[in-house]
Coordinates of C-alpha atoms in Angstrom, one line a residue:
Chain A
M1 CA -51.2 37.3 61.7
Q2 CA -53.3 39.9 63.7
R3 CA -56.1 37.5 63.8
F4 CA -54.2 34.7 64.2
I5 CA -52.6 36.1 67.7
V6 CA -56.3 37.2 68.7
T7 CA -57.9 33.5 67.8
R8 CA -54.8 31.9 69.8
L9 CA -54.9 34.1 72.5
I10 CA -58.7 33.5 72.4
Y11 CA -58.0 30.0 73.0
G12 CA -55.8 29.9 75.4
V13 CA -58.0 31.9 77.4
F14 CA -60.1 28.8 76.8
V15 CA -57.8 26.7 77.5
V16 CA -56.9 28.1 81.0
F17 CA -60.7 27.9 81.5
L18 CA -60.7 24.8 81.0
A19 CA -57.8 23.6 83.4
V20 CA -59.3 25.7 86.0
T21 CA -62.0 23.3 86.1
A22 CA -59.8 20.3 85.4
V23 CA -58.3 21.4 88.8
F24 CA -61.5 21.7 90.5
F25 CA -63.0 18.5 89.1
M26 CA -59.8 16.2 90.0
L27 CA -59.1 17.0 93.4
R28 CA -62.7 16.0 93.9
L29 CA -62.8 13.2 91.9
T30 CA -61.6 10.5 94.2
G31 CA -65.1 11.6 96.2
D32 CA -64.0 13.5 99.6
P33 CA -61.9 16.3 99.1
V34 CA -61.7 16.7 102.8
L35 CA -60.6 13.0 103.9
L36 CA -58.0 13.8 100.8
F37 CA -56.6 16.6 102.7
A38 CA -57.0 17.0 105.8
P39 CA -54.5 15.8 108.4
M40 CA -54.7 11.7 109.1
D41 CA -55.9 11.9 112.6
T42 CA -58.6 14.5 112.0
S43 CA -61.3 13.3 114.2
A44 CA -65.2 12.7 112.5
K45 CA -66.7 15.8 114.5
D46 CA -63.8 18.1 112.9
L47 CA -64.1 16.7 109.8
D48 CA -67.9 17.4 109.7
E49 CA -67.0 20.9 110.6
I50 CA -64.6 21.3 107.7
R51 CA -66.8 19.7 105.6
E52 CA -69.8 22.5 106.4
R53 CA -67.1 25.4 106.1
M54 CA -65.4 24.6 103.1
G55 CA -69.3 24.2 102.0
F56 CA -68.0 20.5 100.4
N57 CA -71.8 18.9 101.5
D58 CA -73.1 21.5 99.1
P59 CA -74.1 19.8 95.8
L60 CA -71.2 19.5 93.0
W61 CA -72.5 22.7 90.6
V62 CA -72.9 25.0 93.5
Q63 CA -69.5 24.3 94.3
Y64 CA -68.2 24.5 90.9
G65 CA -70.3 27.7 90.6
R66 CA -68.4 29.2 93.7
Y67 CA -65.5 27.8 92.9
M68 CA -65.3 29.4 89.3
R69 CA -66.4 32.7 91.0
D70 CA -63.8 33.1 93.5
A71 CA -61.0 31.9 91.1
L72 CA -61.7 34.3 88.2
R73 CA -61.2 37.2 91.3
G74 CA -57.7 34.9 92.4
D75 CA -59.3 33.5 95.8
F76 CA -58.8 29.8 96.1
G77 CA -59.3 30.0 100.4
E78 CA -57.2 30.0 103.2
S79 CA -54.0 27.7 103.4
T80 CA -55.2 25.5 106.1
R81 CA -51.5 25.1 107.1
L82 CA -50.3 28.8 107.3
H83 CA -53.7 30.5 107.7
R84 CA -53.2 33.1 105.0
P85 CA -54.8 33.6 101.9
A86 CA -53.5 30.6 99.1
T87 CA -53.2 32.7 96.6
A88 CA -50.8 35.1 98.4
V89 CA -48.8 32.1 99.8
V90 CA -47.9 31.0 95.9
V91 CA -47.8 34.4 94.1
E92 CA -44.9 35.9 96.5
R93 CA -42.7 32.6 95.6
L94 CA -43.5 33.7 92.0
P95 CA -39.9 35.8 92.4
A96 CA -37.9 33.4 93.4
T97 CA -39.2 30.8 90.4
L98 CA -38.7 33.4 87.9
E99 CA -35.2 34.0 89.5
L100 CA -34.3 30.6 89.3
G101 CA -35.5 30.1 85.4
V102 CA -33.8 33.3 84.3
A103 CA -30.7 31.8 85.8
A104 CA -31.2 28.5 84.0
L105 CA -32.1 29.7 80.6
G106 CA -29.4 32.1 80.8
I107 CA -26.9 29.5 81.3
S108 CA -29.1 27.0 78.6
L109 CA -28.5 29.5 75.8
A110 CA -25.1 31.3 77.2
V111 CA -23.9 27.2 76.6
G112 CA -25.9 25.7 74.7
I113 CA -26.1 27.6 71.6
P114 CA -22.3 28.4 71.3
L115 CA -21.3 24.6 71.8
G116 CA -23.9 24.0 69.0
M117 CA -22.4 26.6 66.9
L118 CA -18.9 24.9 67.3
A119 CA -19.9 21.3 66.9
A120 CA -21.8 22.2 63.3
V121 CA -19.1 24.7 62.2
R122 CA -16.4 21.6 63.4
H123 CA -18.5 19.1 61.7
G124 CA -16.9 15.6 62.7
S125 CA -14.3 17.2 64.6
V126 CA -13.7 15.8 68.4
W127 CA -15.4 19.3 69.8
D128 CA -18.6 17.8 67.0
R129 CA -18.2 14.2 69.2
L130 CA -17.7 16.1 72.1
A131 CA -20.7 18.5 72.1
G132 CA -22.8 15.2 71.1
L133 CA -21.8 13.3 73.9
L134 CA -22.6 16.2 76.4
A135 CA -25.6 16.7 74.5
V136 CA -26.7 13.2 75.1
I137 CA -25.7 12.7 78.7
G138 CA -27.2 15.6 79.4
Q139 CA -30.8 14.9 78.4
A140 CA -30.6 11.2 80.1
V141 CA -29.4 12.5 83.5
P142 CA -32.1 13.2 85.8
N143 CA -31.8 16.7 87.2
F144 CA -32.4 15.9 90.9
W145 CA -29.7 13.4 90.9
L146 CA -27.0 15.9 88.7
G147 CA -28.2 18.4 91.7
I148 CA -26.9 15.3 93.8
L149 CA -23.7 15.1 92.6
L150 CA -22.8 19.4 92.3
I151 CA -24.0 19.5 96.4
L152 CA -21.6 16.3 96.6
L153 CA -18.7 18.0 94.9
F154 CA -18.9 22.1 95.7
A155 CA -20.8 21.8 98.9
V156 CA -19.6 18.9 100.6
A157 CA -15.7 18.2 99.0
L158 CA -14.6 21.1 98.5
K159 CA -17.3 23.4 100.4
W160 CA -17.3 26.3 97.9
L161 CA -21.2 26.5 97.8
P162 CA -23.5 25.9 100.1
T163 CA -26.3 23.3 99.7
S164 CA -29.5 25.3 99.9
G165 CA -31.6 28.1 100.1
R166 CA -31.9 31.5 98.6
G167 CA -30.4 35.0 98.9
S168 CA -27.0 35.2 98.0
W169 CA -25.4 34.4 94.2
E170 CA -23.3 31.9 95.6
Q171 CA -27.3 29.7 96.4
L172 CA -28.1 30.3 93.0
I173 CA -25.3 28.5 91.0
M174 CA -26.0 24.8 91.9
P175 CA -29.6 25.1 91.3
A176 CA -29.6 26.8 88.5
V177 CA -26.5 24.6 86.9
A178 CA -28.8 21.7 88.1
L179 CA -32.2 22.5 86.3
A180 CA -30.6 24.3 82.7
A181 CA -28.7 20.7 82.1
A182 CA -31.3 19.1 80.2
S183 CA -32.0 22.8 78.6
V184 CA -28.6 22.9 77.2
A185 CA -28.5 20.1 76.0
R186 CA -31.4 20.5 73.8
Y187 CA -30.4 23.7 72.6
A188 CA -26.8 22.5 71.5
R189 CA -28.7 19.4 69.7
L190 CA -31.4 22.0 67.6
T191 CA -28.3 24.7 67.1
R192 CA -26.0 22.4 65.7
S193 CA -28.8 20.6 63.2
A194 CA -30.0 23.8 62.4
M195 CA -26.9 25.4 61.8
L196 CA -25.9 22.6 59.8
D197 CA -28.9 23.1 57.7
V198 CA -28.2 26.7 56.9
L199 CA -24.0 25.8 56.1
R200 CA -25.1 23.9 52.9
Q201 CA -27.1 26.6 51.5
D202 CA -26.1 28.1 48.2
Y203 CA -26.0 31.4 50.0
I204 CA -23.2 30.3 52.4
R205 CA -20.9 30.0 49.5
T206 CA -21.8 32.7 47.7
A207 CA -20.4 34.6 51.2
H208 CA -17.8 32.9 51.5
A209 CA -16.9 33.2 48.1
K210 CA -17.4 36.8 48.4
G211 CA -14.6 36.7 50.4
L212 CA -16.1 37.3 53.6
S213 CA -14.0 36.3 56.8
P214 CA -15.5 33.3 58.2
T215 CA -16.9 34.6 61.5
R216 CA -19.0 37.3 59.8
V217 CA -20.3 34.6 57.4
I218 CA -20.8 31.9 60.6
W219 CA -22.9 34.9 62.8
G220 CA -24.3 37.4 60.2
H221 CA -25.3 34.9 57.5
A222 CA -25.8 31.4 59.0
F223 CA -26.6 31.5 62.7
K224 CA -29.3 34.8 61.8
N225 CA -31.2 31.9 59.7
A226 CA -30.6 29.3 62.5
S227 CA -31.5 31.5 65.2
I228 CA -35.3 31.1 63.5
S229 CA -35.6 27.8 64.9
L230 CA -34.2 28.5 68.5
I231 CA -36.7 31.4 69.1
T232 CA -39.3 29.1 69.1
T233 CA -37.8 26.8 70.8
T234 CA -37.0 28.7 73.6
A235 CA -40.8 29.9 74.3
L236 CA -41.4 26.0 74.7
E237 CA -38.0 25.6 77.1
I238 CA -39.3 28.3 79.7
G239 CA -42.8 25.7 80.0
R240 CA -39.9 23.0 80.5
L241 CA -37.5 25.2 82.7
L242 CA -41.0 25.1 84.7
G243 CA -41.9 21.4 85.1
G244 CA -37.8 20.8 86.3
A245 CA -38.1 23.6 88.9
V246 CA -40.6 21.6 90.6
V247 CA -38.1 18.7 91.6
I248 CA -34.9 20.9 91.6
E249 CA -36.4 23.6 94.2
Q250 CA -37.2 20.9 96.8
M251 CA -34.2 19.2 96.0
F252 CA -32.2 22.6 97.2
A253 CA -34.9 24.5 99.6
W254 CA -35.1 26.8 96.7
P255 CA -38.3 29.0 98.2
G256 CA -40.2 28.6 95.0
V257 CA -43.6 28.1 93.7
G258 CA -42.9 24.6 92.7
R259 CA -41.6 23.7 96.2
V260 CA -44.6 25.1 97.5
T261 CA -46.7 22.9 95.1
V262 CA -44.8 19.8 96.5
Q263 CA -45.0 20.6 100.1
A264 CA -48.6 21.5 99.8
L265 CA -49.1 18.5 98.3
L266 CA -47.1 16.6 101.3
N267 CA -48.9 18.5 103.5
R268 CA -52.9 18.5 101.7
D269 CA -53.4 21.5 102.2
F270 CA -55.7 22.1 99.6
A271 CA -56.4 25.8 98.7
V272 CA -52.3 26.0 98.0
V273 CA -52.5 23.1 95.8
E274 CA -55.2 24.9 93.7
A275 CA -53.8 27.6 93.7
S276 CA -50.0 26.9 92.8
V277 CA -51.7 24.2 90.2
V278 CA -53.5 27.0 88.3
L279 CA -50.7 29.2 88.5
F280 CA -48.6 26.8 86.7
A281 CA -51.4 26.0 83.6
V282 CA -51.6 30.0 83.4
V283 CA -47.9 30.7 83.2
Y284 CA -47.0 27.5 81.2
T285 CA -50.1 27.7 78.7
V286 CA -48.9 31.5 77.8
A287 CA -45.3 30.0 77.2
N288 CA -47.1 27.7 75.0
L289 CA -49.3 30.6 73.6
L290 CA -45.4 32.1 72.4
A291 CA -44.0 29.6 71.2
D292 CA -47.3 29.1 68.3
I293 CA -47.0 32.4 68.0
C294 CA -43.1 32.8 67.5
Y295 CA -43.5 29.1 65.0
A296 CA -46.2 31.0 63.3
W297 CA -44.0 34.5 62.9
V298 CA -41.7 32.7 61.3
N299 CA -43.3 30.3 59.5
P300 CA -46.2 32.1 57.5
Q301 CA -47.7 28.5 56.2
V302 CA -49.2 27.7 60.1
R303 CA -51.2 31.0 60.5
V304 CA -54.1 29.8 57.6
S305 CA -54.8 26.1 59.4
Chain B
M1 CA -48.4 -2.1 52.7
T2 CA -48.8 -4.3 55.9
A3 CA -46.1 -5.6 57.9
K4 CA -47.8 -9.0 57.3
A5 CA -48.3 -8.7 53.6
L6 CA -44.6 -8.8 53.4
P7 CA -42.8 -12.5 51.6
R8 CA -40.8 -13.7 54.3
A9 CA -37.5 -13.1 52.4
A10 CA -38.2 -9.3 52.9
T11 CA -38.6 -10.1 56.7
R12 CA -35.5 -11.9 56.8
G13 CA -33.7 -8.9 55.0
R14 CA -35.1 -6.6 57.4
L15 CA -33.5 -8.5 60.1
T16 CA -30.1 -8.4 58.8
R17 CA -30.3 -4.7 58.0
F18 CA -30.7 -4.4 62.0
R19 CA -28.0 -6.4 62.9
S20 CA -25.4 -5.0 60.6
A21 CA -27.1 -1.4 61.2
L22 CA -26.4 -2.3 65.0
T23 CA -22.7 -3.7 64.6
R24 CA -22.1 -0.7 62.8
D25 CA -22.2 1.2 65.5
Y26 CA -21.0 0.4 68.7
W27 CA -22.7 2.6 71.1
A28 CA -26.2 1.6 70.1
L29 CA -24.9 -2.2 70.3
A30 CA -23.1 -1.3 73.7
A31 CA -26.8 0.4 74.9
V32 CA -28.7 -2.8 73.9
L33 CA -26.2 -5.0 75.3
F34 CA -26.2 -3.1 78.6
L35 CA -30.0 -3.1 78.3
A36 CA -30.3 -6.9 77.6
A37 CA -27.7 -7.2 81.1
V38 CA -29.8 -5.0 83.3
V39 CA -33.2 -6.5 82.7
L40 CA -31.7 -10.2 82.8
L41 CA -30.0 -9.4 86.4
A42 CA -33.5 -7.9 87.3
I43 CA -35.3 -10.9 86.1
L44 CA -32.8 -13.0 88.2
A45 CA -32.6 -10.3 91.1
P46 CA -34.7 -12.6 93.7
L47 CA -32.2 -15.5 93.3
L48 CA -29.5 -13.0 93.5
V49 CA -30.0 -11.3 96.5
D50 CA -29.5 -13.0 100.0
G51 CA -32.6 -13.0 102.0
D52 CA -34.8 -10.2 102.9
V53 CA -33.6 -6.5 101.4
N54 CA -35.6 -4.9 104.1
R55 CA -34.4 -6.4 107.0
P56 CA -32.2 -3.9 108.9
N57 CA -28.3 -5.2 110.3
Y58 CA -27.5 -2.6 112.6
G59 CA -23.8 -4.1 112.6
V60 CA -22.9 -2.8 109.4
R61 CA -24.8 0.6 109.1
L62 CA -23.2 3.0 106.8
K63 CA -20.4 0.8 105.7
P64 CA -18.7 2.3 102.8
P65 CA -18.2 0.4 99.3
L66 CA -15.9 -2.0 98.7
T67 CA -16.4 -3.9 102.1
A68 CA -15.9 -7.4 102.5
G69 CA -19.5 -9.1 101.6
H70 CA -20.7 -5.3 100.8
P71 CA -19.1 -4.9 97.5
L72 CA -21.2 -1.4 97.0
G73 CA -21.9 -0.8 101.1
T74 CA -24.6 -0.7 102.8
D75 CA -27.3 2.0 104.1
Q76 CA -28.2 3.5 107.3
M77 CA -29.7 0.4 108.7
G78 CA -27.1 -2.0 107.8
R79 CA -28.5 -3.2 104.3
D80 CA -26.6 -4.2 101.5
V81 CA -26.7 -1.4 98.4
L82 CA -26.1 -4.0 95.8
D83 CA -29.0 -5.9 96.3
R84 CA -31.7 -2.9 96.8
L85 CA -30.4 -1.6 93.6
L86 CA -30.8 -5.3 91.9
L87 CA -34.4 -5.5 93.3
G88 CA -34.6 -1.2 92.7
S89 CA -34.4 -2.6 89.1
R90 CA -37.1 -4.6 89.2
I91 CA -39.5 -1.4 89.7
S92 CA -37.9 0.9 87.4
L93 CA -38.2 -1.6 83.9
V94 CA -41.7 -2.9 85.2
V95 CA -43.0 0.9 85.6
G96 CA -41.4 2.2 82.6
F97 CA -42.1 -0.8 80.5
V98 CA -45.8 -1.5 81.8
S99 CA -47.0 2.5 81.7
V100 CA -45.7 3.0 78.1
V101 CA -47.5 -0.2 76.7
V102 CA -50.9 0.3 78.7
G103 CA -50.3 4.4 78.1
G104 CA -49.5 3.7 74.4
A105 CA -52.2 1.3 73.7
I106 CA -54.4 3.9 75.4
G107 CA -53.3 7.2 74.1
T108 CA -52.9 5.5 70.2
A109 CA -56.6 3.9 70.4
I110 CA -57.7 7.4 71.0
G111 CA -55.7 9.3 68.7
V112 CA -57.0 6.7 65.9
L113 CA -60.6 6.9 66.9
A114 CA -60.4 10.9 67.3
A115 CA -58.6 11.2 64.0
Y116 CA -60.8 8.1 61.8
Y117 CA -64.4 9.4 63.2
G118 CA -63.3 13.2 63.3
R119 CA -66.6 15.5 64.4
W120 CA -67.0 16.0 68.1
I121 CA -65.0 12.7 69.1
D122 CA -62.0 14.7 67.5
T123 CA -62.8 18.2 69.1
I124 CA -63.3 16.8 72.9
L125 CA -60.6 14.5 72.6
M126 CA -57.5 17.3 71.2
R127 CA -59.2 19.5 73.9
L128 CA -58.6 17.2 76.4
A129 CA -55.5 16.6 75.4
D130 CA -54.8 20.3 75.9
V131 CA -56.1 20.9 78.7
Q132 CA -53.6 18.1 79.8
L133 CA -50.7 19.9 77.7
S134 CA -51.3 22.9 79.9
F135 CA -49.5 21.2 83.1
P136 CA -46.3 20.3 83.0
F137 CA -45.6 16.9 82.8
I138 CA -43.9 16.5 86.3
L139 CA -46.8 18.4 88.4
L140 CA -49.2 16.9 86.6
A141 CA -47.8 13.2 87.5
L142 CA -47.7 14.6 91.3
V143 CA -51.0 15.8 91.8
I144 CA -52.4 12.6 90.3
N145 CA -50.6 10.6 92.5
A146 CA -51.0 12.9 95.6
I147 CA -54.8 12.1 94.9
I148 CA -54.8 8.0 93.7
G149 CA -52.5 7.4 96.3
L150 CA -49.3 5.9 96.8
G151 CA -47.5 2.4 95.6
L152 CA -46.5 1.1 92.6
R153 CA -49.6 -0.1 91.1
N154 CA -50.5 3.8 91.0
I155 CA -47.6 5.4 90.0
I156 CA -48.0 3.2 86.8
I157 CA -51.5 4.6 86.4
T158 CA -50.7 8.1 87.3
L159 CA -48.0 7.6 84.6
V160 CA -50.9 6.1 82.1
I161 CA -52.9 9.2 82.7
A162 CA -50.4 11.7 82.3
G163 CA -48.6 10.2 79.2
W164 CA -51.3 8.7 77.1
V165 CA -51.6 12.0 75.2
E166 CA -48.5 12.1 73.3
Y167 CA -49.3 9.0 71.7
A168 CA -52.9 10.1 70.5
R169 CA -51.4 13.5 69.2
I170 CA -49.4 11.3 67.0
A171 CA -51.5 8.7 66.3
R172 CA -53.9 11.7 65.0
G173 CA -52.1 14.1 62.8
E174 CA -50.6 10.1 61.6
I175 CA -54.3 9.3 60.4
L176 CA -55.3 11.9 59.4
V177 CA -52.6 12.0 56.4
L178 CA -53.6 8.5 55.9
R179 CA -57.0 8.2 56.4
E180 CA -57.8 10.5 52.6
R181 CA -55.1 7.9 50.9
E182 CA -56.5 5.7 48.1
F183 CA -55.5 2.5 49.6
V184 CA -58.0 3.2 52.6
E185 CA -60.7 3.8 49.8
A186 CA -59.8 0.7 48.6
A187 CA -60.3 -1.4 51.1
R188 CA -63.6 0.5 51.9
V189 CA -64.6 -0.3 48.4
V190 CA -63.4 -3.9 48.8
G191 CA -65.4 -4.2 52.0
A192 CA -63.1 -3.7 54.5
G193 CA -65.2 -2.5 57.8
N194 CA -64.3 0.2 60.1
L195 CA -62.5 -1.7 62.7
R196 CA -60.6 -3.5 60.1
I197 CA -59.3 -0.4 58.1
M198 CA -58.1 0.8 61.5
L199 CA -56.7 -2.5 63.0
R200 CA -55.1 -3.5 59.5
H201 CA -54.9 -1.0 57.4
L202 CA -54.0 2.0 59.5
L203 CA -52.0 1.4 62.6
P204 CA -49.6 -0.7 60.9
N205 CA -48.8 2.6 58.6
I206 CA -48.4 4.6 62.0
A207 CA -46.2 1.9 63.7
T208 CA -42.9 3.6 63.0
P209 CA -43.3 6.8 65.0
L210 CA -45.3 5.2 67.7
I211 CA -42.1 2.3 68.3
V212 CA -39.3 5.2 68.5
I213 CA -41.7 7.3 70.8
S214 CA -42.7 4.2 73.4
T215 CA -38.6 3.6 73.0
L216 CA -37.9 7.3 74.5
Q217 CA -41.1 7.4 76.5
V218 CA -39.3 4.4 78.6
A219 CA -36.6 6.4 79.7
R220 CA -38.8 9.2 80.6
F221 CA -41.0 7.2 82.5
I222 CA -38.2 5.9 84.4
V223 CA -36.7 8.7 85.6
A224 CA -40.2 10.4 86.0
E225 CA -41.2 7.6 88.2
A226 CA -37.3 8.2 90.2
S227 CA -38.4 11.8 90.9
I228 CA -41.9 11.5 92.1
S229 CA -40.4 8.8 94.2
F230 CA -37.6 10.9 95.4
L231 CA -40.2 13.7 96.2
G232 CA -41.5 11.6 98.8
F233 CA -44.8 9.8 96.6
G234 CA -44.7 7.3 94.1
V235 CA -43.1 3.8 95.6
Q236 CA -42.7 4.2 99.6
P237 CA -39.5 2.9 101.6
P238 CA -38.5 0.6 102.5
T239 CA -39.4 -1.1 99.0
P240 CA -36.3 -0.4 97.1
A241 CA -36.7 2.1 94.3
W242 CA -33.8 3.7 93.3
G243 CA -35.9 7.4 93.3
S244 CA -36.9 6.2 96.9
M245 CA -33.5 4.9 97.6
I246 CA -31.9 8.0 97.1
S247 CA -34.6 10.1 98.5
E248 CA -33.1 8.5 101.9
G249 CA -29.9 8.6 101.5
M250 CA -30.2 12.8 101.3
K251 CA -30.2 12.4 104.8
Y252 CA -26.8 11.0 105.3
I253 CA -25.1 12.9 102.0
F254 CA -22.2 14.4 104.1
N255 CA -21.1 11.0 105.6
A256 CA -22.3 8.2 102.7
W257 CA -21.3 9.7 99.7
W258 CA -22.7 6.1 98.0
L259 CA -26.4 5.9 99.3
V260 CA -27.2 8.7 96.9
T261 CA -24.7 8.4 93.7
L262 CA -25.5 4.9 92.8
P263 CA -28.8 4.7 92.6
G264 CA -28.8 7.6 90.6
L265 CA -26.3 5.8 88.6
A266 CA -28.1 3.3 87.5
L267 CA -31.0 5.4 86.9
A268 CA -28.9 7.6 84.8
L269 CA -27.0 4.7 82.6
V270 CA -30.7 3.1 82.2
A271 CA -32.1 6.0 80.9
L272 CA -28.8 6.8 78.8
A273 CA -29.0 3.5 77.2
V274 CA -32.4 3.6 76.8
N275 CA -32.1 7.2 74.7
T276 CA -29.3 5.7 73.2
A277 CA -31.5 2.8 71.7
G278 CA -33.9 5.2 71.0
D279 CA -32.5 7.2 68.7
W280 CA -30.5 4.6 67.1
L281 CA -34.0 3.0 66.2
R282 CA -35.4 6.4 64.9
D283 CA -32.1 6.4 62.7
V284 CA -33.1 2.8 61.4
L285 CA -37.0 2.9 61.0
D286 CA -37.3 6.6 59.6
P287 CA -34.3 8.8 59.1
R288 CA -36.6 11.7 58.3
L289 CA -39.1 11.5 61.7
K290 CA -38.6 14.5 64.0
I291 CA -39.0 13.3 67.4

C-alpha cells in the first residue's frame, strides 16, 4: 500500500508538472499572447513595449524555462489589472472557495446520504420514488439556473436572503445549496444502490435473525459496508464541486478563485489566468489522487496493477 | 459478432424489443416524445417565428407572459421571448449533437488506436488524457473558448477539445480487453488487416457503452454551452442562445422573472429528457454498464 501511495504521489506530481506546461503552451498556442490578453484599444507601440517587458520576444523555450522556474517558486508575474502579484490575487481568494466548497459538501452528505438510505430501506415505496425523482432532477438542472430560481424565491419574492456577496452566513446559503444540488443527487443515487447491494447479503439476514433492532442492522451493519464506495466518491466530489464553483461564484458574486478566474479571462489578465488555472489543476489533481488512494485502500486488487 | 452479421429476423426482434421496452417505461416514452417534439420545433423554428427575432421593438418592452401576441412575454428590447426560445433550441441542439458526434468520433478513434497499437502511442495519448482530466471540465472549456474565440463554431470546437477524453478512455479500456480475445486472432489468421480488424471486429463490440455515454454527454454539453454562454463567453448576444438569454435577463431579475426562468426551464427540461432517455437506453442495451 505504501508503495502504491508513493507511486501515485510521484505520478501526481508529474501530472501537475505537465498541466503547468499545458497552461503555458495553451495560452501561447494561438500566436501572440499579447494580442490575446492586452485590452482591445492598446496602441501598436504599447503592444511592443508589453511584449518586450513580458519577454514575449524571446525564443519559446527560453520563455518556457523562465516560466517554469518562476512557476516552481509560485510566481506567475503581475496582474495587469490589479498591479499586484497574480499568485497573491488568486491565493487570497482560496478561503472563500473552500468555505463555499465545504458548505456544499456538508449539504450533499447531510441530505444525499439519508435520502439514499431511506430510498434503499423503503425500497419501492413512495420515498424511493421521491428520492429517485429528486436525483434525476438534481442531475439535470443546471446549477446556475437553480441559483437563479433560489434568488427569485428567497431574495426577490420573500426577501429573506441577500442576492450576492460574502460575509454573513445568510450569504452562504444560496450559493452553497445551488452548488450542492447535483452532488446531493449523486450521493442519493450512489447510497441507494450501495445499500441495496448490501441489504441483499446473507449477513444482514443473520443480523435480523439474531434479533438486532432494524436501526442497528441498518446503521451498524449495512451502512458501514455501503459507506466504502461513498468515501471514494467524496474525493471525486471535491473536484466536481470545485468545477461547479467556477459558475456559481460568478453568479452570486462570491469572491472565490472561480470568480477571479472568470473575471481574469473576461479582463484578459494573463498572469492571473495562469496562476488560477495552475491552482485549480493542483487542487483537482490532489482530489483525484485521494480518490485513487481511497479506492485502492478499500479495494486491494487495484494496488497490483 | 457484428451488428451487420445478424440475420434480418434478429434485427427485427431487436426493434420490437426496443419498442416494447419503451412503451413499458412511461418516463422514457415521455422523454423520447418530448425530445422528438423539441427537435421538430427546432427544425421548423424559422417558419414559426415572424421576422427578425433580434430586432428591438421598444414599444412592448418587458411585457409579462400571456400578453396578447406574446404568449411568453417580451424582453428588455421588446423582442418576443417565445420566438427567441424557439430559435435558441436550434443552437442548443446543434451544439449538443455536433460536439458529441465529432468529439465522440475523435475520442473513440484515439482510444482504439492507443489500445490497439499500445506502446508509446498509448503512453502519450493517455498521459495527455490525464493532464486534461487534471482540470475541471468547465474551467478547461472556458479557457479554451477564451483562447480560440467566441461564437457558435468555436463553442463546438471547444467542447470537442474538452470532451474527447471520456470516449478515448472508455474505448481504450474496452479494446484492451477485446484485442486478446480469440475472434481477433481468428480474423488475423484468415488475413484481415489492422484497419479491418479495428473497424469490423472491434468497433461494433464497443458500440454499446459509447452510445450510452454519448446520449448522456449530449445533455452535459448542452448545459455546458449554456453555462459558458451565461458567463459571457461562447455564443454572444443578440444571437438567442438559452445561456446568453439568461445572462441578459439577469439584469432584469427584479422586475422580469420570465426572462431568466423560461430559457432555464427549457434547458433543464431538455437535459432531463436526454438523461432519462440515456438511462433507459443503458438499461435496455446493457443493464450491467456502470456509466
